Amino acid sequence: MKKYLLLFISFLVCIFSSCTSGKTDRYAMGGDTLHFKYARNIEAVKYDGYSVVKLKDPWKPSRILHTYVLAENKALDSKAIGDLKSEGASVINVPIKRSVVFSTVHCALLYDLNCKKSITGVCDLKYINIPDIHKRIGKDIVDCGNGMSADVEKVIDSKPQAIIISPFENSGGYGKLEDINIPIVEAADYMEPTALGRAEWMIFYGMLYGKEKEAENLFKSIDDNYKALKAEAIKSRIRRSVITELKTGSVWYVPGGKSTIAQMISDANGKYVYAADKSSGSLSLPFERVLDDAGKADVWMYKYDFHPSTLAELKADYSGYGEMKAFKTNEVYGADCTLTKYYEEASFHPDRLLKDMIIILHPDLKLGKLRYYHKLGY
C-alpha cells in the first residue's frame, strides 16, 4: 500500500509541476515520422504546425549536418520551437515565398513544383539554362553573382526567407552568408548513394515551399517509371561495357563505382568499367590509366558545353582519344548541356537519364529517341 501511495504522490507532483511551470506545450507532444523510401541522409518528423528535419552529414555519417524546423505561422512562437532553436536548429517559416537558389538543379525543381515565383535571387546565372529566369532578372529575380562568392548585399536585397545552396566537404562554411541571419538550406541531395534517393529529396523541398503533395505525386511517377524502365532493360540480351566523361587538363574524372551514375549504368543493364571501385565520388585518373582500364569499353558517354561535339573535334582535342575502342567503332555519345536540359532535369528526373542509357546500351529494345545524348559523327 505504501508503494502505491508514493506512486500516487509522485503522479500529483508531476501534474502540479506542469501546472506551475506553464501549460503543457501541445507542439512538444508526439509527431509522425516521415518515412523516406530511398533517401538515406534525411529524417523528418511532423508535428502539429511544424516539422523537424535532420540532414545527416554525408561525409561523417554519425554526425548531423543540419537540423531545420519548418514552422507554420501558428507554431512559430511555441515553446517547442523556441527550445529547438536554442539547441541549434534553424527555424524556417513555411511555406517559403522568397528564396535565393544557387543551382540550376534546384531552380528547375521549383519550376516542376509550380513555385517558380518563390525564386527571388539566383547565383551563377550563366549556368542556368531556364529562359524564364533570364527574362525575370532585374524584374522579380536578383542576380546575386558567383556562387563561390555571392554578392551578400544583393542576396539581402532579394529579401529571402531561405538560401538554397549545396554544401561541399571541407568547404570551410559559407562566409558572410552565415552572418546575415537568413537560414541556409544545405542541399546535400547530390550525396545520396542512389539516383532515386536523390530525387526523393524533392519531398523535403516540397515541404519547404508548401508543395509537399505535389512533390510526393511527382516522385511517385518518377519512381514508377524508373522501375518500369529498369525491368525493360533486363529483357535485353545485350550487355555492353561503358566508360564516361572526358579528360580535364591532365586528369580524367570518372564516377566512382558506388556513385549514382555507376548505379544507373547497372540499372540500365550495362557494365560500368569501374563498377568494382568502392567510392561514391569521382576518381581522378591519368589518361594512360583510363586507357588501360577502359580502352576496350564498348560505349563512351560524356557531357559537354558546346565542344567537343564531333569525333573530329574529340580527336583534335586529344589525339589519345582515338585509341579508345568506342571511338574506333563510332560508339561515342555526347550530351550538349547548353542545348539540352541535362543539368536541369537529370538529378530529379533520373528516369529520363536512365531511358537514354538504355536506348544507347540496348538498341534492340527500340525505346525511342534520345533526350540528352546524341551519337557523335565526324
mmCIF file of C-alpha atoms in Angstrom, residues 64-254:
data_model
loop_
_atom_site.group_PDB
_atom_site.id
_atom_site.type_symbol
_atom_site.label_atom_id
_atom_site.label_comp_id
_atom_site.label_asym_id
_atom_site.label_seq_id
_atom_site.Cartn_x
_atom_site.Cartn_y
_atom_site.Cartn_z
ATOM 1 C CA ILE A 64 24.073 15.626 -38.134
ATOM 2 C CA LEU A 65 24.863 18.177 -40.819
ATOM 3 C CA HIS A 66 21.952 20.477 -40.014
ATOM 4 C CA THR A 67 18.613 20.433 -38.179
ATOM 5 C CA TYR A 68 15.723 22.502 -39.510
ATOM 6 C CA VAL A 69 12.362 23.386 -38.054
ATOM 7 C CA LEU A 70 9.838 24.116 -40.793
ATOM 8 C CA ALA A 71 7.245 26.151 -38.920
ATOM 9 C CA GLU A 72 3.859 27.451 -39.939
ATOM 10 C CA ASN A 73 2.821 30.837 -38.575
ATOM 11 C CA LYS A 74 0.651 29.319 -35.840
ATOM 12 C CA ALA A 75 3.601 27.425 -34.354
ATOM 13 C CA LEU A 76 6.370 29.985 -34.678
ATOM 14 C CA ASP A 77 6.114 31.242 -31.097
ATOM 15 C CA SER A 78 5.655 27.863 -29.435
ATOM 16 C CA LYS A 79 7.911 26.781 -26.604
ATOM 17 C CA ALA A 80 8.917 23.617 -28.508
ATOM 18 C CA ILE A 81 10.259 25.624 -31.425
ATOM 19 C CA GLY A 82 11.994 28.021 -29.063
ATOM 20 C CA ASP A 83 13.684 25.053 -27.400
ATOM 21 C CA LEU A 84 14.754 23.562 -30.735
ATOM 22 C CA LYS A 85 16.151 26.912 -31.816
ATOM 23 C CA SER A 86 18.150 27.200 -28.595
ATOM 24 C CA GLU A 87 19.583 23.754 -29.350
ATOM 25 C CA GLY A 88 20.926 24.999 -32.670
ATOM 26 C CA ALA A 89 18.135 24.202 -35.117
ATOM 27 C CA SER A 90 17.461 26.661 -37.932
ATOM 28 C CA VAL A 91 13.838 27.804 -37.982
ATOM 29 C CA ILE A 92 12.262 28.444 -41.381
ATOM 30 C CA ASN A 93 8.813 29.972 -41.674
ATOM 31 C CA VAL A 94 6.982 27.899 -44.286
ATOM 32 C CA PRO A 95 5.787 27.968 -46.938
ATOM 33 C CA ILE A 96 8.749 29.836 -48.369
ATOM 34 C CA LYS A 97 7.632 32.621 -50.669
ATOM 35 C CA ARG A 98 11.029 34.173 -51.335
ATOM 36 C CA SER A 99 14.392 32.418 -51.699
ATOM 37 C CA VAL A 100 17.833 32.683 -53.243
ATOM 38 C CA VAL A 101 18.664 29.494 -55.147
ATOM 39 C CA PHE A 102 22.281 28.757 -56.010
ATOM 40 C CA SER A 103 21.936 25.944 -58.540
ATOM 41 C CA THR A 104 20.074 25.375 -61.768
ATOM 42 C CA VAL A 105 19.152 21.896 -60.483
ATOM 43 C CA HIS A 106 17.049 23.301 -57.653
ATOM 44 C CA CYS A 107 15.674 26.158 -59.763
ATOM 45 C CA ALA A 108 14.347 23.604 -62.239
ATOM 46 C CA LEU A 109 12.760 21.576 -59.455
ATOM 47 C CA LEU A 110 10.909 24.637 -58.167
ATOM 48 C CA TYR A 111 9.520 25.115 -61.664
ATOM 49 C CA ASP A 112 8.418 21.466 -61.631
ATOM 50 C CA LEU A 113 6.658 22.042 -58.303
ATOM 51 C CA ASN A 114 4.937 25.133 -59.663
ATOM 52 C CA CYS A 115 6.533 27.533 -57.193
ATOM 53 C CA LYS A 116 8.813 29.404 -59.550
ATOM 54 C CA LYS A 117 7.676 32.734 -58.104
ATOM 55 C CA SER A 118 9.445 31.739 -54.879
ATOM 56 C CA ILE A 119 12.772 32.202 -56.671
ATOM 57 C CA THR A 120 13.735 35.818 -55.971
ATOM 58 C CA GLY A 121 17.503 35.503 -56.324
ATOM 59 C CA VAL A 122 19.942 33.234 -58.173
ATOM 60 C CA CYS A 123 23.694 32.666 -58.412
ATOM 61 C CA ASP A 124 25.789 31.508 -61.360
ATOM 62 C CA LEU A 125 23.194 32.783 -63.815
ATOM 63 C CA LYS A 126 25.281 31.807 -66.840
ATOM 64 C CA TYR A 127 24.904 28.145 -65.887
ATOM 65 C CA ILE A 128 21.121 28.307 -65.543
ATOM 66 C CA ASN A 129 19.501 27.020 -68.716
ATOM 67 C CA ILE A 130 15.980 28.217 -67.881
ATOM 68 C CA PRO A 131 14.884 31.026 -70.248
ATOM 69 C CA ASP A 132 12.160 32.292 -67.909
ATOM 70 C CA ILE A 133 14.702 33.024 -65.176
ATOM 71 C CA HIS A 134 16.810 35.083 -67.581
ATOM 72 C CA LYS A 135 13.689 37.059 -68.555
ATOM 73 C CA ARG A 136 12.906 37.762 -64.897
ATOM 74 C CA ILE A 137 16.389 39.036 -63.965
ATOM 75 C CA GLY A 138 16.125 42.703 -62.985
ATOM 76 C CA LYS A 139 12.374 42.333 -62.537
ATOM 77 C CA ASP A 140 11.454 39.905 -59.767
ATOM 78 C CA ILE A 141 14.755 37.969 -59.617
ATOM 79 C CA VAL A 142 18.067 39.381 -58.401
ATOM 80 C CA ASP A 143 21.343 38.145 -59.934
ATOM 81 C CA CYS A 144 23.436 37.513 -56.826
ATOM 82 C CA GLY A 145 26.654 36.810 -58.735
ATOM 83 C CA ASN A 146 29.147 33.996 -58.445
ATOM 84 C CA GLY A 147 28.043 31.094 -56.291
ATOM 85 C CA MET A 148 31.521 30.727 -54.785
ATOM 86 C CA SER A 149 31.484 34.323 -53.523
ATOM 87 C CA ALA A 150 27.916 35.562 -53.706
ATOM 88 C CA ASP A 151 27.177 39.290 -53.529
ATOM 89 C CA VAL A 152 25.799 39.424 -49.990
ATOM 90 C CA GLU A 153 24.169 42.839 -50.485
ATOM 91 C CA LYS A 154 22.206 41.521 -53.437
ATOM 92 C CA VAL A 155 21.222 38.423 -51.501
ATOM 93 C CA ILE A 156 19.820 40.711 -48.798
ATOM 94 C CA ASP A 157 18.104 42.882 -51.435
ATOM 95 C CA SER A 158 16.133 39.870 -52.657
ATOM 96 C CA LYS A 159 14.601 39.529 -49.152
ATOM 97 C CA PRO A 160 14.793 35.722 -48.982
ATOM 98 C CA GLN A 161 13.317 33.563 -46.240
ATOM 99 C CA ALA A 162 15.969 30.958 -47.041
ATOM 100 C CA ILE A 163 19.040 30.346 -49.175
ATOM 101 C CA ILE A 164 19.236 27.023 -51.045
ATOM 102 C CA ILE A 165 22.863 26.023 -51.516
ATOM 103 C CA SER A 166 24.777 22.770 -51.953
ATOM 104 C CA PRO A 167 27.447 22.026 -49.323
ATOM 105 C CA PHE A 168 30.890 20.645 -50.073
ATOM 106 C CA GLU A 169 33.237 18.615 -47.924
ATOM 107 C CA ASN A 170 35.779 20.751 -46.085
ATOM 108 C CA SER A 171 34.448 23.897 -47.789
ATOM 109 C CA GLY A 172 35.055 25.985 -44.670
ATOM 110 C CA GLY A 173 31.459 27.235 -44.421
ATOM 111 C CA TYR A 174 29.525 29.914 -46.274
ATOM 112 C CA GLY A 175 31.473 33.041 -45.350
ATOM 113 C CA LYS A 176 29.457 36.236 -44.949
ATOM 114 C CA LEU A 177 26.225 34.432 -45.817
ATOM 115 C CA GLU A 178 26.352 32.973 -42.323
ATOM 116 C CA ASP A 179 26.244 36.474 -40.779
ATOM 117 C CA ILE A 180 23.027 37.792 -42.333
ATOM 118 C CA ASN A 181 20.605 35.751 -40.227
ATOM 119 C CA ILE A 182 18.895 34.041 -43.148
ATOM 120 C CA PRO A 183 18.512 30.235 -42.892
ATOM 121 C CA ILE A 184 20.850 28.342 -45.206
ATOM 122 C CA VAL A 185 19.313 25.125 -46.525
ATOM 123 C CA GLU A 186 22.213 22.752 -47.137
ATOM 124 C CA ALA A 187 21.046 20.901 -50.232
ATOM 125 C CA ALA A 188 23.173 17.764 -49.853
ATOM 126 C CA ASP A 189 20.856 15.690 -52.041
ATOM 127 C CA TYR A 190 23.654 15.075 -54.521
ATOM 128 C CA MET A 191 25.461 12.945 -51.946
ATOM 129 C CA GLU A 192 22.731 10.323 -51.841
ATOM 130 C CA PRO A 193 24.080 6.929 -52.946
ATOM 131 C CA THR A 194 21.211 6.266 -55.371
ATOM 132 C CA ALA A 195 19.543 8.261 -58.119
ATOM 133 C CA LEU A 196 16.083 7.684 -56.650
ATOM 134 C CA GLY A 197 17.387 8.611 -53.197
ATOM 135 C CA ARG A 198 18.494 11.974 -54.508
ATOM 136 C CA ALA A 199 15.251 12.519 -56.383
ATOM 137 C CA GLU A 200 13.273 11.721 -53.235
ATOM 138 C CA TRP A 201 14.672 14.847 -51.598
ATOM 139 C CA MET A 202 12.093 16.723 -53.668
ATOM 140 C CA ILE A 203 9.648 15.861 -50.874
ATOM 141 C CA PHE A 204 11.779 17.889 -48.430
ATOM 142 C CA TYR A 205 11.852 20.804 -50.867
ATOM 143 C CA GLY A 206 8.108 20.409 -51.316
ATOM 144 C CA MET A 207 7.684 20.733 -47.541
ATOM 145 C CA LEU A 208 9.735 23.937 -47.603
ATOM 146 C CA TYR A 209 7.669 25.524 -50.341
ATOM 147 C CA GLY A 210 4.213 24.273 -49.365
ATOM 148 C CA LYS A 211 4.163 21.781 -52.239
ATOM 149 C CA GLU A 212 4.569 18.503 -50.381
ATOM 150 C CA LYS A 213 1.643 16.728 -52.008
ATOM 151 C CA GLU A 214 2.768 17.819 -55.479
ATOM 152 C CA ALA A 215 6.285 16.585 -54.704
ATOM 153 C CA GLU A 216 5.005 13.229 -53.446
ATOM 154 C CA ASN A 217 2.933 12.723 -56.589
ATOM 155 C CA LEU A 218 5.783 13.753 -58.870
ATOM 156 C CA PHE A 219 8.246 11.469 -57.104
ATOM 157 C CA LYS A 220 5.853 8.524 -57.267
ATOM 158 C CA SER A 221 5.530 8.892 -61.036
ATOM 159 C CA ILE A 222 9.331 9.064 -61.377
ATOM 160 C CA ASP A 223 9.803 6.029 -59.117
ATOM 161 C CA ASP A 224 7.237 4.007 -61.079
ATOM 162 C CA ASN A 225 8.735 4.990 -64.414
ATOM 163 C CA TYR A 226 12.296 4.279 -63.272
ATOM 164 C CA LYS A 227 11.412 0.785 -62.076
ATOM 165 C CA ALA A 228 9.484 0.021 -65.274
ATOM 166 C CA LEU A 229 12.475 1.091 -67.393
ATOM 167 C CA LYS A 230 14.856 -0.963 -65.273
ATOM 168 C CA ALA A 231 12.650 -4.031 -65.768
ATOM 169 C CA GLU A 232 12.613 -3.377 -69.511
ATOM 170 C CA ALA A 233 16.427 -3.154 -69.666
ATOM 171 C CA ILE A 234 16.807 -6.609 -68.166
ATOM 172 C CA LYS A 235 14.938 -8.070 -71.145
ATOM 173 C CA SER A 236 17.811 -7.240 -73.474
ATOM 174 C CA ARG A 237 20.372 -9.936 -74.197
ATOM 175 C CA ILE A 238 22.980 -7.289 -74.982
ATOM 176 C CA ARG A 239 25.223 -6.162 -72.131
ATOM 177 C CA ARG A 240 27.843 -3.638 -73.160
ATOM 178 C CA SER A 241 30.668 -2.061 -71.168
ATOM 179 C CA VAL A 242 30.715 1.698 -70.578
ATOM 180 C CA ILE A 243 33.171 4.498 -69.834
ATOM 181 C CA THR A 244 32.018 8.058 -69.149
ATOM 182 C CA GLU A 245 33.219 11.651 -69.253
ATOM 183 C CA LEU A 246 36.337 13.316 -70.658
ATOM 184 C CA LYS A 247 39.846 14.255 -69.678
ATOM 185 C CA THR A 248 40.100 17.670 -67.963
ATOM 186 C CA GLY A 249 43.626 19.011 -68.205
ATOM 187 C CA SER A 250 45.883 16.112 -67.305
ATOM 188 C CA VAL A 251 43.183 14.258 -65.342
ATOM 189 C CA TRP A 252 40.178 12.156 -66.357
ATOM 190 C CA TYR A 253 37.485 12.362 -63.707
ATOM 191 C CA VAL A 254 35.310 9.264 -63.757
#
